[in-house]
Amino acid sequence: MASNEPWLLENGSVKRLTKETRHGHGHSRTAHNKSSSSLRRKSDMSLVSKVPCSTLRNLLANLQEVILGTKLAVLFVAIPFAIAAHYFGYARPWVFSLSLLGLIPLAERVSFLTEQIAFYTGPTVGGLLNATCGNATELIIAIFALKENKIDVVKYSLLGSILSNLLLVLGTSLLCGGIANLSVEQKFDRKQADVNIALLLLGLLCHLLPLMYRSAAESRSIDALSIAKETLNLSRASCIVMLIAYFAYLIFQLWTHRHIFEGEEEDEDDMDMSQEETPVIGFWSGLIWLISMTAVISLLSEYLVDTIEEASTSWGISVSFISIIVLPIVGNAAEHAGAIIFAFKNKLDITLGVALGSATQISVFVVPMSVIVAWIIGIKMDLDFNLLETGSLALTILATAFTLQDGTSHYLKGVVLLLCYFVIGASFYVQISPIEPGLHAVNMRFKTSNPGVFSGVNSEK
């Protein structure tokens, strides 16, 4: 068990974490870490400490901290039920629903474990871990969908994550924060928002160019195979550009301008301060737990990808709506709840760090990484997300940029963003008629010739 004394491992030597070095020079906590910490609860070790065997005592302490140390612990029950439903042949929509519920606490626990490991590695490596694992769930789902050649599922789920962060999460946060703080003018630092918006606009440009190239080439009656090949090459080049921008963003965030992204400091009288800033599990324990939970996320992601079309048919809604609306809302519920909680506390810098930071990470890291991974495994995935999808992304980024331009917030801005999300959700809900069981085979036969009509069905440009 770790000592209760705050400390920092720096350059191989142990240093006491003083009040002055607790933030900034020591273990700096990102907005994502602070957001996730709002859903954690303090563990009572009184019973565990009475266990005589030290090995068993450490094991039980780890189980209590990792499994029971979150307010979402009850949802862990969905994981064994999802596995049992898969192996005993239960209805596929049940497997899909249980897997989706099981991913909620896993995503929050990955954030917790990366923060614990950061206590031992220092803020820089910890920041890199957070940048890599912050959207691990979306990346793993994308990889399994690519293995099944379900390119549209990958595109829709990643697009939905960006839309939900910018409109649903940010909109709900601004609405709730504005209502809870009617007597106070809510302000935030525009520096972090400006950086994220600039990267989102770069990502949008890289999405627009393949779409515009394809449209321009089709108007000149160029051969379809040549158009597909050049669109794919342009997309892969754009992905390399986005990854370069993301690595520059990491350098900017973790080294040269770290102070911009640290967010608001917590109150000194916060009852959980000492717990949040002291490691509660060891380095190797945290690493083993992180690997184990990533493996479970991979298993549930595979179940999701395998059953999404059956769930779509059973529920009578399109795969595009499930991928763009349902998956991001449920899969990122823990992170979203944390952002809203901090908006209630009038800590909008943390809220913006979560919503904008997650959207930026998906746009300029997860999306291009998915294209690169598809390239490696021989799948032809490009950045042409079709007109409705790309247009929705463009208007979402512009609406968010205009909303945040003056550095202040009130509940009406949240209302506008939420209404934008509802309209976009409605457009994907009515994009195609619900697939009836009798028509599913017919739809599958026409999936190649009608990729834009039969949403969620594989298409290869």
mmCIF file of C-alpha atoms in Angstrom, residues 39 42 45 49 111 116 133 142 166 182 221-222 231 249 253 255 258-259 283 285 289 306 332 371-372 374 387-388 395:
data_model
loop_
_atom_site.group_PDB
_atom_site.id
_atom_site.type_symbol
_atom_site.label_atom_id
_atom_site.label_comp_id
_atom_site.label_asym_id
_atom_site.label_seq_id
_atom_site.Cartn_x
_atom_site.Cartn_y
_atom_site.Cartn_z
ATOM 1 C CA LEU A 39 -17.300 10.189 -10.162
ATOM 2 C CA LYS A 42 -13.317 7.348 -1.150
ATOM 3 C CA MET A 45 -10.009 0.333 4.105
ATOM 4 C CA SER A 49 -6.509 -3.517 6.899
ATOM 5 C CA SER A 111 -8.673 7.381 -16.847
ATOM 6 C CA GLN A 116 -2.303 6.551 -10.887
ATOM 7 C CA CYS A 133 -5.633 6.289 -23.557
ATOM 8 C CA ALA A 142 -12.743 1.370 -34.610
ATOM 9 C CA LEU A 166 -19.107 19.606 -28.963
ATOM 10 C CA LEU A 182 -27.629 32.756 -12.696
ATOM 11 C CA SER A 221 -16.826 12.492 -65.724
ATOM 12 C CA ILE A 222 -13.505 11.046 -64.586
ATOM 13 C CA THR A 231 -9.505 10.183 -52.966
ATOM 14 C CA TYR A 249 -0.248 19.718 -30.061
ATOM 15 C CA GLN A 253 0.300 20.891 -24.252
ATOM 16 C CA TRP A 255 6.020 20.998 -22.534
ATOM 17 C CA ARG A 258 1.440 23.293 -20.138
ATOM 18 C CA HIS A 259 -0.003 26.036 -17.925
ATOM 19 C CA PHE A 283 2.915 1.223 -10.316
ATOM 20 C CA SER A 285 -0.538 -2.990 -10.007
ATOM 21 C CA TRP A 289 -4.985 -3.368 -14.162
ATOM 22 C CA ASP A 306 -20.546 -8.106 -34.231
ATOM 23 C CA ASN A 332 -18.589 8.377 -22.844
ATOM 24 C CA VAL A 371 -7.218 5.358 -41.574
ATOM 25 C CA ILE A 372 -3.547 4.430 -41.065
ATOM 26 C CA ALA A 374 -6.884 0.373 -42.168
ATOM 27 C CA LEU A 387 -22.142 15.283 -47.631
ATOM 28 C CA LEU A 388 -24.576 15.042 -44.708
ATOM 29 C CA LEU A 395 -21.648 23.395 -38.874
#
